Amino acid sequence: AETSSTSTKHSIQGVFISSQTLYRTVLMYPAGKPELLLYQVEIPSGGKIPLHTHPAPMMVYVQGVRSGSLLNTHVQPDVTEIKTEFKPGEAFVEGANEPHYVENVGGEPTIVWVTVASVEGMPTTEFIK
């Protein structure tokens, strides 16, 4: 008897790879029991996530469809700011302890997917007063 098999074609496309953060800091992972976290964050038009840092590195991907852009503002030690806009389909790495804030300055919601290379029990975000 003949057996028939069906073939499914898969498509794998690399989106982003980096060994350093957006601000050219070499990635450093926290000590502890490793834990990967994945979040979907929706920022409404005009919305802002205030000044904060992350204790563990994270990869941020601006959803490629049905999403606006993300404006990331890095606050340097001398309080000057570096602004970088990420359009749908773009990604970047945010490092540990790099103060920044993000905002949606467009007319539609911005949807980002965030993967955090953390450890059990560590918070993902620390807001700066």
mmCIF file with all atom_site columns, C-alpha atoms in Angstrom:
data_model
loop_
_atom_site.group_PDB
_atom_site.id
_atom_site.type_symbol
_atom_site.label_atom_id
_atom_site.label_alt_id
_atom_site.label_comp_id
_atom_site.label_asym_id
_atom_site.label_entity_id
_atom_site.label_seq_id
_atom_site.pdbx_PDB_ins_code
_atom_site.Cartn_x
_atom_site.Cartn_y
_atom_site.Cartn_z
_atom_site.occupancy
_atom_site.B_iso_or_equiv
_atom_site.pdbx_formal_charge
_atom_site.auth_seq_id
_atom_site.auth_comp_id
_atom_site.auth_asym_id
_atom_site.auth_atom_id
_atom_site.pdbx_PDB_model_num
ATOM 1   C CA . ALA A 1 1   ? 0.000  0.000  0.000  1.00 0.00 ? 1   ALA A CA 1
ATOM 2   C CA . GLU A 1 2   ? 1.178  3.504  -0.753 1.00 0.00 ? 2   GLU A CA 1
ATOM 3   C CA . THR A 1 3   ? 1.201  6.156  1.901  1.00 0.00 ? 3   THR A CA 1
ATOM 4   C CA . SER A 1 4   ? 0.719  9.730  1.019  1.00 0.00 ? 4   SER A CA 1
ATOM 5   C CA . SER A 1 5   ? 2.351  12.550 2.909  1.00 0.00 ? 5   SER A CA 1
ATOM 6   C CA . THR A 1 6   ? 1.541  16.168 2.760  1.00 0.00 ? 6   THR A CA 1
ATOM 7   C CA . SER A 1 7   ? 4.274  18.707 2.855  1.00 0.00 ? 7   SER A CA 1
ATOM 8   C CA . THR A 1 8   ? 3.846  21.956 4.727  1.00 0.00 ? 8   THR A CA 1
ATOM 9   C CA . LYS A 1 9   ? 6.148  24.774 3.778  1.00 0.00 ? 9   LYS A CA 1
ATOM 10  C CA . HIS A 1 10  ? 7.384  26.903 6.604  1.00 0.00 ? 10  HIS A CA 1
ATOM 11  C CA . SER A 1 11  ? 8.674  30.424 6.346  1.00 0.00 ? 11  SER A CA 1
ATOM 12  C CA . ILE A 1 12  ? 11.218 31.676 8.822  1.00 0.00 ? 12  ILE A CA 1
ATOM 13  C CA . GLN A 1 13  ? 12.407 35.237 8.526  1.00 0.00 ? 13  GLN A CA 1
ATOM 14  C CA . GLY A 1 14  ? 14.956 36.780 10.865 1.00 0.00 ? 14  GLY A CA 1
ATOM 15  C CA . VAL A 1 15  ? 13.655 40.060 12.250 1.00 0.00 ? 15  VAL A CA 1
ATOM 16  C CA . PHE A 1 16  ? 16.388 41.331 14.551 1.00 0.00 ? 16  PHE A CA 1
ATOM 17  C CA . ILE A 1 17  ? 19.624 40.278 16.243 1.00 0.00 ? 17  ILE A CA 1
ATOM 18  C CA . SER A 1 18  ? 21.957 42.260 18.474 1.00 0.00 ? 18  SER A CA 1
ATOM 19  C CA . SER A 1 19  ? 24.581 41.769 21.167 1.00 0.00 ? 19  SER A CA 1
ATOM 20  C CA . GLN A 1 20  ? 24.307 45.356 22.355 1.00 0.00 ? 20  GLN A CA 1
ATOM 21  C CA . THR A 1 21  ? 21.590 47.783 23.358 1.00 0.00 ? 21  THR A CA 1
ATOM 22  C CA . LEU A 1 22  ? 20.185 50.706 21.435 1.00 0.00 ? 22  LEU A CA 1
ATOM 23  C CA . TYR A 1 23  ? 22.780 52.870 23.226 1.00 0.00 ? 23  TYR A CA 1
ATOM 24  C CA . ARG A 1 24  ? 25.685 50.542 22.330 1.00 0.00 ? 24  ARG A CA 1
ATOM 25  C CA . THR A 1 25  ? 26.035 48.944 25.751 1.00 0.00 ? 25  THR A CA 1
ATOM 26  C CA . VAL A 1 26  ? 27.082 45.280 25.689 1.00 0.00 ? 26  VAL A CA 1
ATOM 27  C CA . LEU A 1 27  ? 24.266 43.020 26.901 1.00 0.00 ? 27  LEU A CA 1
ATOM 28  C CA . MET A 1 28  ? 24.560 41.798 30.471 1.00 0.00 ? 28  MET A CA 1
ATOM 29  C CA . TYR A 1 29  ? 22.187 39.252 31.975 1.00 0.00 ? 29  TYR A CA 1
ATOM 30  C CA . PRO A 1 30  ? 21.180 39.286 35.652 1.00 0.00 ? 30  PRO A CA 1
ATOM 31  C CA . ALA A 1 31  ? 22.302 36.545 38.033 1.00 0.00 ? 31  ALA A CA 1
ATOM 32  C CA . GLY A 1 32  ? 19.636 34.150 39.273 1.00 0.00 ? 32  GLY A CA 1
ATOM 33  C CA . LYS A 1 33  ? 17.269 31.494 37.955 1.00 0.00 ? 33  LYS A CA 1
ATOM 34  C CA . PRO A 1 34  ? 16.680 32.440 34.281 1.00 0.00 ? 34  PRO A CA 1
ATOM 35  C CA . GLU A 1 35  ? 13.213 33.389 33.152 1.00 0.00 ? 35  GLU A CA 1
ATOM 36  C CA . LEU A 1 36  ? 11.999 34.644 29.755 1.00 0.00 ? 36  LEU A CA 1
ATOM 37  C CA . LEU A 1 37  ? 8.935  36.880 29.717 1.00 0.00 ? 37  LEU A CA 1
ATOM 38  C CA . LEU A 1 38  ? 6.833  38.021 26.755 1.00 0.00 ? 38  LEU A CA 1
ATOM 39  C CA . TYR A 1 39  ? 4.478  41.003 26.928 1.00 0.00 ? 39  TYR A CA 1
ATOM 40  C CA . GLN A 1 40  ? 2.175  42.710 24.474 1.00 0.00 ? 40  GLN A CA 1
ATOM 41  C CA . VAL A 1 41  ? 1.890  46.421 25.277 1.00 0.00 ? 41  VAL A CA 1
ATOM 42  C CA . GLU A 1 42  ? -0.601 48.759 23.632 1.00 0.00 ? 42  GLU A CA 1
ATOM 43  C CA . ILE A 1 43  ? 0.053  52.499 23.916 1.00 0.00 ? 43  ILE A CA 1
ATOM 44  C CA . PRO A 1 44  ? -2.882 54.661 22.828 1.00 0.00 ? 44  PRO A CA 1
ATOM 45  C CA . SER A 1 45  ? -2.421 57.670 20.557 1.00 0.00 ? 45  SER A CA 1
ATOM 46  C CA . GLY A 1 46  ? -0.784 60.391 22.682 1.00 0.00 ? 46  GLY A CA 1
ATOM 47  C CA . GLY A 1 47  ? 0.096  57.851 25.387 1.00 0.00 ? 47  GLY A CA 1
ATOM 48  C CA . LYS A 1 48  ? 3.402  57.845 27.261 1.00 0.00 ? 48  LYS A CA 1
ATOM 49  C CA . ILE A 1 49  ? 5.186  55.430 29.583 1.00 0.00 ? 49  ILE A CA 1
ATOM 50  C CA . PRO A 1 50  ? 7.098  57.781 31.933 1.00 0.00 ? 50  PRO A CA 1
ATOM 51  C CA . LEU A 1 51  ? 10.820 57.773 32.721 1.00 0.00 ? 51  LEU A CA 1
ATOM 52  C CA . HIS A 1 52  ? 11.988 54.333 33.799 1.00 0.00 ? 52  HIS A CA 1
ATOM 53  C CA . THR A 1 53  ? 14.737 51.714 33.624 1.00 0.00 ? 53  THR A CA 1
ATOM 54  C CA . HIS A 1 54  ? 14.775 47.943 33.298 1.00 0.00 ? 54  HIS A CA 1
ATOM 55  C CA . PRO A 1 55  ? 16.961 45.757 35.531 1.00 0.00 ? 55  PRO A CA 1
ATOM 56  C CA . ALA A 1 56  ? 17.236 43.095 32.796 1.00 0.00 ? 56  ALA A CA 1
ATOM 57  C CA . PRO A 1 57  ? 17.723 43.445 29.027 1.00 0.00 ? 57  PRO A CA 1
ATOM 58  C CA . MET A 1 58  ? 14.675 43.321 26.789 1.00 0.00 ? 58  MET A CA 1
ATOM 59  C CA . MET A 1 59  ? 13.988 43.113 23.089 1.00 0.00 ? 59  MET A CA 1
ATOM 60  C CA . VAL A 1 60  ? 11.203 45.371 21.834 1.00 0.00 ? 60  VAL A CA 1
ATOM 61  C CA . TYR A 1 61  ? 9.417  44.749 18.522 1.00 0.00 ? 61  TYR A CA 1
ATOM 62  C CA . VAL A 1 62  ? 6.927  47.272 17.145 1.00 0.00 ? 62  VAL A CA 1
ATOM 63  C CA . GLN A 1 63  ? 4.142  45.154 15.653 1.00 0.00 ? 63  GLN A CA 1
ATOM 64  C CA . GLY A 1 64  ? 4.416  45.172 11.869 1.00 0.00 ? 64  GLY A CA 1
ATOM 65  C CA . VAL A 1 65  ? 0.716  45.572 11.066 1.00 0.00 ? 65  VAL A CA 1
ATOM 66  C CA . ARG A 1 66  ? -2.115 47.543 12.678 1.00 0.00 ? 66  ARG A CA 1
ATOM 67  C CA . SER A 1 67  ? 0.303  49.548 14.829 1.00 0.00 ? 67  SER A CA 1
ATOM 68  C CA . GLY A 1 68  ? 1.746  53.030 14.969 1.00 0.00 ? 68  GLY A CA 1
ATOM 69  C CA . SER A 1 69  ? 5.365  53.999 15.622 1.00 0.00 ? 69  SER A CA 1
ATOM 70  C CA . LEU A 1 70  ? 7.145  54.203 18.986 1.00 0.00 ? 70  LEU A CA 1
ATOM 71  C CA . LEU A 1 71  ? 9.270  57.177 20.050 1.00 0.00 ? 71  LEU A CA 1
ATOM 72  C CA . ASN A 1 72  ? 11.978 56.149 22.533 1.00 0.00 ? 72  ASN A CA 1
ATOM 73  C CA . THR A 1 73  ? 13.753 58.944 24.422 1.00 0.00 ? 73  THR A CA 1
ATOM 74  C CA . HIS A 1 74  ? 16.984 58.056 26.263 1.00 0.00 ? 74  HIS A CA 1
ATOM 75  C CA . VAL A 1 75  ? 17.940 60.450 29.059 1.00 0.00 ? 75  VAL A CA 1
ATOM 76  C CA . GLN A 1 76  ? 21.728 60.626 29.333 1.00 0.00 ? 76  GLN A CA 1
ATOM 77  C CA . PRO A 1 77  ? 23.661 61.306 32.579 1.00 0.00 ? 77  PRO A CA 1
ATOM 78  C CA . ASP A 1 78  ? 24.013 65.013 31.616 1.00 0.00 ? 78  ASP A CA 1
ATOM 79  C CA . VAL A 1 79  ? 20.168 65.057 31.147 1.00 0.00 ? 79  VAL A CA 1
ATOM 80  C CA . THR A 1 80  ? 20.369 65.591 27.380 1.00 0.00 ? 80  THR A CA 1
ATOM 81  C CA . GLU A 1 81  ? 17.981 63.403 25.421 1.00 0.00 ? 81  GLU A CA 1
ATOM 82  C CA . ILE A 1 82  ? 18.445 61.119 22.436 1.00 0.00 ? 82  ILE A CA 1
ATOM 83  C CA . LYS A 1 83  ? 15.185 60.464 20.560 1.00 0.00 ? 83  LYS A CA 1
ATOM 84  C CA . THR A 1 84  ? 14.790 57.454 18.265 1.00 0.00 ? 84  THR A CA 1
ATOM 85  C CA . GLU A 1 85  ? 11.623 56.577 16.365 1.00 0.00 ? 85  GLU A CA 1
ATOM 86  C CA . PHE A 1 86  ? 10.815 52.944 15.644 1.00 0.00 ? 86  PHE A CA 1
ATOM 87  C CA . LYS A 1 87  ? 8.329  52.247 12.878 1.00 0.00 ? 87  LYS A CA 1
ATOM 88  C CA . PRO A 1 88  ? 6.104  49.152 12.594 1.00 0.00 ? 88  PRO A CA 1
ATOM 89  C CA . GLY A 1 89  ? 8.240  46.069 11.933 1.00 0.00 ? 89  GLY A CA 1
ATOM 90  C CA . GLU A 1 90  ? 11.355 47.499 13.622 1.00 0.00 ? 90  GLU A CA 1
ATOM 91  C CA . ALA A 1 91  ? 12.986 46.227 16.814 1.00 0.00 ? 91  ALA A CA 1
ATOM 92  C CA . PHE A 1 92  ? 15.633 47.223 19.333 1.00 0.00 ? 92  PHE A CA 1
ATOM 93  C CA . VAL A 1 93  ? 17.220 46.061 22.582 1.00 0.00 ? 93  VAL A CA 1
ATOM 94  C CA . GLU A 1 94  ? 16.812 48.060 25.772 1.00 0.00 ? 94  GLU A CA 1
ATOM 95  C CA . GLY A 1 95  ? 19.550 47.430 28.304 1.00 0.00 ? 95  GLY A CA 1
ATOM 96  C CA . ALA A 1 96  ? 19.626 47.252 32.035 1.00 0.00 ? 96  ALA A CA 1
ATOM 97  C CA . ASN A 1 97  ? 19.637 50.572 33.874 1.00 0.00 ? 97  ASN A CA 1
ATOM 98  C CA . GLU A 1 98  ? 19.345 52.895 30.851 1.00 0.00 ? 98  GLU A CA 1
ATOM 99  C CA . PRO A 1 99  ? 16.817 55.636 31.771 1.00 0.00 ? 99  PRO A CA 1
ATOM 100 C CA . HIS A 1 100 ? 14.273 56.326 29.043 1.00 0.00 ? 100 HIS A CA 1
ATOM 101 C CA . TYR A 1 101 ? 10.620 56.954 28.311 1.00 0.00 ? 101 TYR A CA 1
ATOM 102 C CA . VAL A 1 102 ? 8.494  55.900 25.363 1.00 0.00 ? 102 VAL A CA 1
ATOM 103 C CA . GLU A 1 103 ? 5.524  57.537 23.708 1.00 0.00 ? 103 GLU A CA 1
ATOM 104 C CA . ASN A 1 104 ? 3.090  57.180 20.883 1.00 0.00 ? 104 ASN A CA 1
ATOM 105 C CA . VAL A 1 105 ? 3.090  60.465 18.976 1.00 0.00 ? 105 VAL A CA 1
ATOM 106 C CA . GLY A 1 106 ? 0.972  59.111 16.106 1.00 0.00 ? 106 GLY A CA 1
ATOM 107 C CA . GLY A 1 107 ? -2.744 58.924 15.447 1.00 0.00 ? 107 GLY A CA 1
ATOM 108 C CA . GLU A 1 108 ? -3.294 55.206 16.056 1.00 0.00 ? 108 GLU A CA 1
ATOM 109 C CA . PRO A 1 109 ? -2.428 52.807 18.896 1.00 0.00 ? 109 PRO A CA 1
ATOM 110 C CA . THR A 1 110 ? 1.148  51.494 18.973 1.00 0.00 ? 110 THR A CA 1
ATOM 111 C CA . ILE A 1 111 ? 1.486  47.807 19.781 1.00 0.00 ? 111 ILE A CA 1
ATOM 112 C CA . VAL A 1 112 ? 4.847  46.492 20.946 1.00 0.00 ? 112 VAL A CA 1
ATOM 113 C CA . TRP A 1 113 ? 5.942  42.978 21.828 1.00 0.00 ? 113 TRP A CA 1
ATOM 114 C CA . VAL A 1 114 ? 8.535  42.880 24.608 1.00 0.00 ? 114 VAL A CA 1
ATOM 115 C CA . THR A 1 115 ? 10.704 39.878 25.472 1.00 0.00 ? 115 THR A CA 1
ATOM 116 C CA . VAL A 1 116 ? 12.562 40.190 28.768 1.00 0.00 ? 116 VAL A CA 1
ATOM 117 C CA . ALA A 1 117 ? 15.643 38.072 29.584 1.00 0.00 ? 117 ALA A CA 1
ATOM 118 C CA . SER A 1 118 ? 15.123 38.167 33.338 1.00 0.00 ? 118 SER A CA 1
ATOM 119 C CA . VAL A 1 119 ? 15.361 36.042 36.450 1.00 0.00 ? 119 VAL A CA 1
ATOM 120 C CA . GLU A 1 120 ? 12.607 34.810 38.757 1.00 0.00 ? 120 GLU A CA 1
ATOM 121 C CA . GLY A 1 121 ? 11.340 37.473 41.127 1.00 0.00 ? 121 GLY A CA 1
ATOM 122 C CA . MET A 1 122 ? 12.912 40.455 39.338 1.00 0.00 ? 122 MET A CA 1
ATOM 123 C CA . PRO A 1 123 ? 10.607 43.334 38.359 1.00 0.00 ? 123 PRO A CA 1
ATOM 124 C CA . THR A 1 124 ? 10.590 44.232 34.657 1.00 0.00 ? 124 THR A CA 1
ATOM 125 C CA . THR A 1 125 ? 10.348 48.005 35.106 1.00 0.00 ? 125 THR A CA 1
ATOM 126 C CA . GLU A 1 126 ? 11.524 50.513 37.704 1.00 0.00 ? 126 GLU A CA 1
ATOM 127 C CA . PHE A 1 127 ? 9.966  53.989 37.411 1.00 0.00 ? 127 PHE A CA 1
ATOM 128 C CA . ILE A 1 128 ? 12.091 57.044 38.198 1.00 0.00 ? 128 ILE A CA 1
ATOM 129 C CA . LYS A 1 129 ? 10.474 59.757 40.279 1.00 0.00 ? 129 LYS A CA 1
#
